[in-house]
Amino acid sequence: MSIIDIAVQLGDSLINSVSVFLLTLLFSIPLGIIICVIRLYAWKPIQWIVKFYISIVRGTPLMLQLFVVYFGPYYIAGIPLRPAYRFWAVIIAFSLNYAAYFAEIFRSGIQSIPIGQHEASFILGYGSFQKFTRIIIPQMFKRVLPAVTNESITLVKDTSLAFAISYIELFSETKMIAAAQTSMIPYLVAAIFYYVLNLIVAGIMSLLEKKLNYYRI
């Protein structure tokens, strides 16, 4: 089997990996912002609950969380496991996991905003919501974008963990082809795919950094 044949055969699983990546970002970033806001401004007992959630997520392996989300409904409530649920279990587990990490990144960005920005928004007559959406959030994103880029690149590679619940993504398909062909070439092709995906992610984030660069010389 040639490299081109292997690349073509890996096409569908590559799409699956990209789908997991995009949907995880789509859900985890807004959820991370919500968790961050609760973590900073909610009633104290709710803050403690959110802190505990973040601690659990960051203190346990993503693969374990994947098992809990996938097998949990069956073991806890007896709900039958359906093949279609594998995909959504991956999205739910990944989104909950990355939302916790993004929440802490966003929290560090918000807390790094100088107090003068808050005072200036108050003088200008902005309410709390206006201040947060028009002044704090844009500056926060500018500050945390490099950290978000790192997490996004990690997410590209973490999509390979979906094989744990038999979801066929790029890494799963690669292993099957490599075993069938008794060859290392499929791993080389998969490595190229992962590397190119990360180059694309890094390039897009670099463009965003330039667009948000309000300190121009």
PDB file of C-alpha atoms in Angstrom:
ATOM      1  CA  MET A   1       0.000   0.000   0.000  1.00  0.00           C
ATOM      2  CA  SER A   2       1.458   3.388  -1.019  1.00  0.00           C
ATOM      3  CA  ILE A   3       1.521   6.488   1.172  1.00  0.00           C
ATOM      4  CA  ILE A   4      -1.187   8.068  -1.018  1.00  0.00           C
ATOM      5  CA  ASP A   5      -3.441   5.002  -0.635  1.00  0.00           C
ATOM      6  CA  ILE A   6      -3.000   5.087   3.133  1.00  0.00           C
ATOM      7  CA  ALA A   7      -3.702   8.827   3.233  1.00  0.00           C
ATOM      8  CA  VAL A   8      -6.913   8.323   1.245  1.00  0.00           C
ATOM      9  CA  GLN A   9      -7.963   5.462   3.524  1.00  0.00           C
ATOM     10  CA  LEU A  10      -7.388   7.673   6.574  1.00  0.00           C
ATOM     11  CA  GLY A  11      -9.525  10.464   5.095  1.00  0.00           C
ATOM     12  CA  ASP A  12     -12.789   9.596   6.874  1.00  0.00           C
ATOM     13  CA  SER A  13     -11.127   9.132  10.254  1.00  0.00           C
ATOM     14  CA  LEU A  14      -9.310  12.437   9.770  1.00  0.00           C
ATOM     15  CA  ILE A  15     -12.690  14.119   9.289  1.00  0.00           C
ATOM     16  CA  ASN A  16     -13.875  12.460  12.509  1.00  0.00           C
ATOM     17  CA  SER A  17     -10.877  13.847  14.409  1.00  0.00           C
ATOM     18  CA  VAL A  18     -11.402  17.330  12.989  1.00  0.00           C
ATOM     19  CA  SER A  19     -15.097  17.157  13.924  1.00  0.00           C
ATOM     20  CA  VAL A  20     -14.206  16.289  17.524  1.00  0.00           C
ATOM     21  CA  PHE A  21     -11.691  19.143  17.607  1.00  0.00           C
ATOM     22  CA  LEU A  22     -14.049  21.790  16.198  1.00  0.00           C
ATOM     23  CA  LEU A  23     -17.089  20.804  18.250  1.00  0.00           C
ATOM     24  CA  THR A  24     -15.026  20.636  21.435  1.00  0.00           C
ATOM     25  CA  LEU A  25     -13.784  24.182  20.857  1.00  0.00           C
ATOM     26  CA  LEU A  26     -17.295  25.335  19.938  1.00  0.00           C
ATOM     27  CA  PHE A  27     -18.728  24.114  23.245  1.00  0.00           C
ATOM     28  CA  SER A  28     -15.780  24.355  25.640  1.00  0.00           C
ATOM     29  CA  ILE A  29     -14.791  27.994  25.062  1.00  0.00           C
ATOM     30  CA  PRO A  30     -18.250  29.519  25.832  1.00  0.00           C
ATOM     31  CA  LEU A  31     -18.678  27.039  28.696  1.00  0.00           C
ATOM     32  CA  GLY A  32     -15.234  28.007  29.976  1.00  0.00           C
ATOM     33  CA  ILE A  33     -16.249  31.674  30.015  1.00  0.00           C
ATOM     34  CA  ILE A  34     -19.414  30.848  31.966  1.00  0.00           C
ATOM     35  CA  ILE A  35     -17.481  28.736  34.471  1.00  0.00           C
ATOM     36  CA  CYS A  36     -14.890  31.496  34.804  1.00  0.00           C
ATOM     37  CA  VAL A  37     -17.542  34.132  35.551  1.00  0.00           C
ATOM     38  CA  ILE A  38     -19.182  31.866  38.143  1.00  0.00           C
ATOM     39  CA  ARG A  39     -15.772  31.115  39.636  1.00  0.00           C
ATOM     40  CA  LEU A  40     -15.081  34.829  40.081  1.00  0.00           C
ATOM     41  CA  TYR A  41     -18.416  36.486  40.785  1.00  0.00           C
ATOM     42  CA  ALA A  42     -21.043  33.963  41.924  1.00  0.00           C
ATOM     43  CA  TRP A  43     -22.325  33.307  45.437  1.00  0.00           C
ATOM     44  CA  LYS A  44     -19.530  31.742  47.528  1.00  0.00           C
ATOM     45  CA  PRO A  45     -21.013  28.216  47.879  1.00  0.00           C
ATOM     46  CA  ILE A  46     -21.476  28.072  44.086  1.00  0.00           C
ATOM     47  CA  GLN A  47     -17.881  29.231  43.635  1.00  0.00           C
ATOM     48  CA  TRP A  48     -16.740  26.338  45.850  1.00  0.00           C
ATOM     49  CA  ILE A  49     -18.727  23.871  43.733  1.00  0.00           C
ATOM     50  CA  VAL A  50     -17.142  25.213  40.547  1.00  0.00           C
ATOM     51  CA  LYS A  51     -13.674  25.103  42.124  1.00  0.00           C
ATOM     52  CA  PHE A  52     -14.289  21.477  43.094  1.00  0.00           C
ATOM     53  CA  TYR A  53     -15.407  20.658  39.540  1.00  0.00           C
ATOM     54  CA  ILE A  54     -12.261  22.258  38.100  1.00  0.00           C
ATOM     55  CA  SER A  55     -10.124  20.396  40.638  1.00  0.00           C
ATOM     56  CA  ILE A  56     -11.699  17.046  39.723  1.00  0.00           C
ATOM     57  CA  VAL A  57     -11.329  17.622  35.987  1.00  0.00           C
ATOM     58  CA  ARG A  58      -7.710  18.743  36.228  1.00  0.00           C
ATOM     59  CA  GLY A  59      -6.822  16.036  38.737  1.00  0.00           C
ATOM     60  CA  THR A  60      -8.094  13.009  36.798  1.00  0.00           C
ATOM     61  CA  PRO A  61      -7.145  11.654  33.336  1.00  0.00           C
ATOM     62  CA  LEU A  62      -9.243  12.659  30.350  1.00  0.00           C
ATOM     63  CA  MET A  63      -9.524   8.987  29.385  1.00  0.00           C
ATOM     64  CA  LEU A  64     -11.129   8.209  32.759  1.00  0.00           C
ATOM     65  CA  GLN A  65     -13.597  11.057  32.271  1.00  0.00           C
ATOM     66  CA  LEU A  66     -14.378   9.632  28.837  1.00  0.00           C
ATOM     67  CA  PHE A  67     -15.234   6.264  30.391  1.00  0.00           C
ATOM     68  CA  VAL A  68     -17.451   7.920  33.014  1.00  0.00           C
ATOM     69  CA  VAL A  69     -19.410   9.900  30.425  1.00  0.00           C
ATOM     70  CA  TYR A  70     -19.799   6.923  28.080  1.00  0.00           C
ATOM     71  CA  PHE A  71     -20.500   4.088  30.531  1.00  0.00           C
ATOM     72  CA  GLY A  72     -22.040   6.200  33.303  1.00  0.00           C
ATOM     73  CA  PRO A  73     -25.622   6.297  31.937  1.00  0.00           C
ATOM     74  CA  TYR A  74     -25.648   2.486  31.673  1.00  0.00           C
ATOM     75  CA  TYR A  75     -24.123   1.713  35.064  1.00  0.00           C
ATOM     76  CA  ILE A  76     -26.050   4.404  36.938  1.00  0.00           C
ATOM     77  CA  ALA A  77     -29.458   4.399  35.213  1.00  0.00           C
ATOM     78  CA  GLY A  78     -29.427   1.255  33.059  1.00  0.00           C
ATOM     79  CA  ILE A  79     -29.702   3.270  29.841  1.00  0.00           C
ATOM     80  CA  PRO A  80     -28.616   1.076  26.904  1.00  0.00           C
ATOM     81  CA  LEU A  81     -25.413   2.104  25.130  1.00  0.00           C
ATOM     82  CA  ARG A  82     -26.020   2.946  21.492  1.00  0.00           C
ATOM     83  CA  PRO A  83     -23.262   3.217  18.847  1.00  0.00           C
ATOM     84  CA  ALA A  84     -24.316   6.771  17.939  1.00  0.00           C
ATOM     85  CA  TYR A  85     -23.728   7.850  21.550  1.00  0.00           C
ATOM     86  CA  ARG A  86     -19.973   7.211  21.232  1.00  0.00           C
ATOM     87  CA  PHE A  87     -19.487  10.405  19.250  1.00  0.00           C
ATOM     88  CA  TRP A  88     -21.513  12.539  21.637  1.00  0.00           C
ATOM     89  CA  ALA A  89     -19.822  10.965  24.665  1.00  0.00           C
ATOM     90  CA  VAL A  90     -16.500  12.065  23.205  1.00  0.00           C
ATOM     91  CA  ILE A  91     -17.792  15.607  22.625  1.00  0.00           C
ATOM     92  CA  ILE A  92     -19.333  15.862  26.107  1.00  0.00           C
ATOM     93  CA  ALA A  93     -16.245  14.525  27.903  1.00  0.00           C
ATOM     94  CA  PHE A  94     -13.821  16.630  25.884  1.00  0.00           C
ATOM     95  CA  SER A  95     -15.933  19.783  26.239  1.00  0.00           C
ATOM     96  CA  LEU A  96     -16.298  19.420  30.009  1.00  0.00           C
ATOM     97  CA  ASN A  97     -12.585  18.737  30.356  1.00  0.00           C
ATOM     98  CA  TYR A  98     -11.336  21.595  28.209  1.00  0.00           C
ATOM     99  CA  ALA A  99     -13.915  24.029  29.606  1.00  0.00           C
ATOM    100  CA  ALA A 100     -12.271  23.650  33.022  1.00  0.00           C
ATOM    101  CA  TYR A 101      -8.826  24.435  31.600  1.00  0.00           C
ATOM    102  CA  PHE A 102     -10.141  27.349  29.537  1.00  0.00           C
ATOM    103  CA  ALA A 103     -11.962  28.702  32.605  1.00  0.00           C
ATOM    104  CA  GLU A 104      -8.688  28.938  34.508  1.00  0.00           C
ATOM    105  CA  ILE A 105      -6.953  30.536  31.528  1.00  0.00           C
ATOM    106  CA  PHE A 106      -9.746  33.110  31.214  1.00  0.00           C
ATOM    107  CA  ARG A 107      -9.672  33.745  34.970  1.00  0.00           C
ATOM    108  CA  SER A 108      -5.973  34.567  34.828  1.00  0.00           C
ATOM    109  CA  GLY A 109      -6.642  36.923  31.906  1.00  0.00           C
ATOM    110  CA  ILE A 110      -9.476  38.740  33.672  1.00  0.00           C
ATOM    111  CA  GLN A 111      -7.511  39.111  36.894  1.00  0.00           C
ATOM    112  CA  SER A 112      -4.565  40.548  34.956  1.00  0.00           C
ATOM    113  CA  ILE A 113      -6.633  43.502  33.716  1.00  0.00           C
ATOM    114  CA  PRO A 114      -5.459  46.637  35.595  1.00  0.00           C
ATOM    115  CA  ILE A 115      -7.894  48.087  38.117  1.00  0.00           C
ATOM    116  CA  GLY A 116      -7.751  51.351  36.172  1.00  0.00           C
ATOM    117  CA  GLN A 117      -9.742  49.723  33.357  1.00  0.00           C
ATOM    118  CA  HIS A 118     -12.567  48.934  35.777  1.00  0.00           C
ATOM    119  CA  GLU A 119     -12.478  52.450  37.203  1.00  0.00           C
ATOM    120  CA  ALA A 120     -12.461  54.016  33.725  1.00  0.00           C
ATOM    121  CA  SER A 121     -15.497  51.983  32.652  1.00  0.00           C
ATOM    122  CA  PHE A 122     -17.333  53.112  35.797  1.00  0.00           C
ATOM    123  CA  ILE A 123     -16.494  56.771  35.064  1.00  0.00           C
ATOM    124  CA  LEU A 124     -17.730  56.348  31.487  1.00  0.00           C
ATOM    125  CA  GLY A 125     -21.059  55.117  32.808  1.00  0.00           C
ATOM    126  CA  TYR A 126     -20.819  51.469  31.770  1.00  0.00           C
ATOM    127  CA  GLY A 127     -22.876  48.954  33.711  1.00  0.00           C
ATOM    128  CA  SER A 128     -21.359  45.681  34.904  1.00  0.00           C
ATOM    129  CA  PHE A 129     -22.483  43.748  31.818  1.00  0.00           C
ATOM    130  CA  GLN A 130     -21.297  46.453  29.395  1.00  0.00           C
ATOM    131  CA  LYS A 131     -17.977  46.725  31.188  1.00  0.00           C
ATOM    132  CA  PHE A 132     -17.471  42.974  31.034  1.00  0.00           C
ATOM    133  CA  THR A 133     -18.441  42.508  27.373  1.00  0.00           C
ATOM    134  CA  ARG A 134     -16.962  45.683  25.861  1.00  0.00           C
ATOM    135  CA  ILE A 135     -13.837  46.303  27.919  1.00  0.00           C
ATOM    136  CA  ILE A 136     -12.774  43.286  29.985  1.00  0.00           C
ATOM    137  CA  ILE A 137     -13.508  40.385  27.604  1.00  0.00           C
ATOM    138  CA  PRO A 138     -11.710  41.872  24.526  1.00  0.00           C
ATOM    139  CA  GLN A 139      -8.595  42.644  26.567  1.00  0.00           C
ATOM    140  CA  MET A 140      -8.755  39.259  28.274  1.00  0.00           C
ATOM    141  CA  PHE A 141      -8.838  37.397  24.953  1.00  0.00           C
ATOM    142  CA  LYS A 142      -5.842  39.393  23.746  1.00  0.00           C
ATOM    143  CA  ARG A 143      -3.847  38.385  26.830  1.00  0.00           C
ATOM    144  CA  VAL A 144      -4.785  34.697  26.943  1.00  0.00           C
ATOM    145  CA  LEU A 145      -4.642  33.876  23.232  1.00  0.00           C
ATOM    146  CA  PRO A 146      -1.173  32.242  23.421  1.00  0.00           C
ATOM    147  CA  ALA A 147      -2.383  29.964  26.236  1.00  0.00           C
ATOM    148  CA  VAL A 148      -5.575  29.180  24.297  1.00  0.00           C
ATOM    149  CA  THR A 149      -3.403  28.326  21.284  1.00  0.00           C
ATOM    150  CA  ASN A 150      -1.411  25.855  23.381  1.00  0.00           C
ATOM    151  CA  GLU A 151      -4.592  24.193  24.650  1.00  0.00           C
ATOM    152  CA  SER A 152      -5.990  24.015  21.110  1.00  0.00           C
ATOM    153  CA  ILE A 153      -2.834  22.309  19.856  1.00  0.00           C
ATOM    154  CA  THR A 154      -3.034  19.860  22.754  1.00  0.00           C
ATOM    155  CA  LEU A 155      -6.668  19.182  21.845  1.00  0.00           C
ATOM    156  CA  VAL A 156      -5.678  18.167  18.300  1.00  0.00           C
ATOM    157  CA  LYS A 157      -3.466  15.460  19.784  1.00  0.00           C
ATOM    158  CA  ASP A 158      -5.928  14.512  22.533  1.00  0.00           C
ATOM    159  CA  THR A 159      -8.554  13.573  19.944  1.00  0.00           C
ATOM    160  CA  SER A 160      -6.599  10.305  19.682  1.00  0.00           C
ATOM    161  CA  LEU A 161      -7.909   9.343  23.153  1.00  0.00           C
ATOM    162  CA  ALA A 162     -11.349   8.746  21.641  1.00  0.00           C
ATOM    163  CA  PHE A 163     -10.118   5.282  20.655  1.00  0.00           C
ATOM    164  CA  ALA A 164     -10.647   4.294  24.332  1.00  0.00           C
ATOM    165  CA  ILE A 165     -14.410   3.935  23.750  1.00  0.00           C
ATOM    166  CA  SER A 166     -13.975   2.499  20.230  1.00  0.00           C
ATOM    167  CA  TYR A 167     -14.717   5.728  18.399  1.00  0.00           C
ATOM    168  CA  ILE A 168     -12.945   5.514  15.058  1.00  0.00           C
ATOM    169  CA  GLU A 169     -10.782   8.605  14.648  1.00  0.00           C
ATOM    170  CA  LEU A 170      -7.419   9.137  12.993  1.00  0.00           C
ATOM    171  CA  PHE A 171      -5.290   7.258  15.520  1.00  0.00           C
ATOM    172  CA  SER A 172      -7.668   4.270  15.754  1.00  0.00           C
ATOM    173  CA  GLU A 173      -7.769   3.867  11.987  1.00  0.00           C
ATOM    174  CA  THR A 174      -3.992   4.241  11.802  1.00  0.00           C
ATOM    175  CA  LYS A 175      -3.443   1.399  14.269  1.00  0.00           C
ATOM    176  CA  MET A 176      -5.763  -0.909  12.344  1.00  0.00           C
ATOM    177  CA  ILE A 177      -4.077  -0.208   9.013  1.00  0.00           C
ATOM    178  CA  ALA A 178      -0.597  -0.562  10.533  1.00  0.00           C
ATOM    179  CA  ALA A 179      -1.558  -3.929  12.071  1.00  0.00           C
ATOM    180  CA  ALA A 180      -3.069  -5.173   8.828  1.00  0.00           C
ATOM    181  CA  GLN A 181      -0.108  -4.022   6.722  1.00  0.00           C
ATOM    182  CA  THR A 182       2.565  -4.778   9.374  1.00  0.00           C
ATOM    183  CA  SER A 183       4.099  -1.452   8.463  1.00  0.00           C
ATOM    184  CA  MET A 184       5.125   1.796  10.155  1.00  0.00           C
ATOM    185  CA  ILE A 185       4.088   3.890   7.150  1.00  0.00           C
ATOM    186  CA  PRO A 186       0.520   4.487   8.442  1.00  0.00           C
ATOM    187  CA  TYR A 187       1.998   5.991  11.623  1.00  0.00           C
ATOM    188  CA  LEU A 188       4.156   8.285   9.499  1.00  0.00           C
ATOM    189  CA  VAL A 189       1.115   9.423   7.508  1.00  0.00           C
ATOM    190  CA  ALA A 190      -0.868  10.007  10.721  1.00  0.00           C
ATOM    191  CA  ALA A 191       2.019  12.016  12.189  1.00  0.00           C
ATOM    192  CA  ILE A 192       2.030  14.220   9.077  1.00  0.00           C
ATOM    193  CA  PHE A 193      -1.736  14.749   9.374  1.00  0.00           C
ATOM    194  CA  TYR A 194      -1.468  15.723  13.061  1.00  0.00           C
ATOM    195  CA  TYR A 195       1.454  18.030  12.335  1.00  0.00           C
ATOM    196  CA  VAL A 196      -0.343  19.780   9.465  1.00  0.00           C
ATOM    197  CA  LEU A 197      -3.478  20.209  11.585  1.00  0.00           C
ATOM    198  CA  ASN A 198      -1.415  21.800  14.336  1.00  0.00           C
ATOM    199  CA  LEU A 199       0.301  24.079  11.812  1.00  0.00           C
ATOM    200  CA  ILE A 200      -3.117  25.225  10.605  1.00  0.00           C
ATOM    201  CA  VAL A 201      -4.334  25.831  14.173  1.00  0.00           C
ATOM    202  CA  ALA A 202      -1.148  27.735  15.072  1.00  0.00           C
ATOM    203  CA  GLY A 203      -1.424  29.799  11.870  1.00  0.00           C
ATOM    204  CA  ILE A 204      -5.040  30.768  12.525  1.00  0.00           C
ATOM    205  CA  MET A 205      -4.251  31.713  16.113  1.00  0.00           C
ATOM    206  CA  SER A 206      -1.266  33.770  14.938  1.00  0.00           C
ATOM    207  CA  LEU A 207      -3.554  35.717  12.601  1.00  0.00           C
ATOM    208  CA  LEU A 208      -5.960  36.313  15.486  1.00  0.00           C
ATOM    209  CA  GLU A 209      -3.106  37.581  17.650  1.00  0.00           C
ATOM    210  CA  LYS A 210      -2.123  40.062  14.943  1.00  0.00           C
ATOM    211  CA  LYS A 211      -5.726  41.177  14.527  1.00  0.00           C
ATOM    212  CA  LEU A 212      -6.061  41.748  18.269  1.00  0.00           C
ATOM    213  CA  ASN A 213      -2.715  43.499  18.520  1.00  0.00           C
ATOM    214  CA  TYR A 214      -3.853  46.969  19.540  1.00  0.00           C
ATOM    215  CA  TYR A 215      -0.301  47.938  20.527  1.00  0.00           C
ATOM    216  CA  ARG A 216       0.977  48.944  17.112  1.00  0.00           C
ATOM    217  CA  ILE A 217       4.311  50.606  16.473  1.00  0.00           C
TER     218      ILE A 217
END
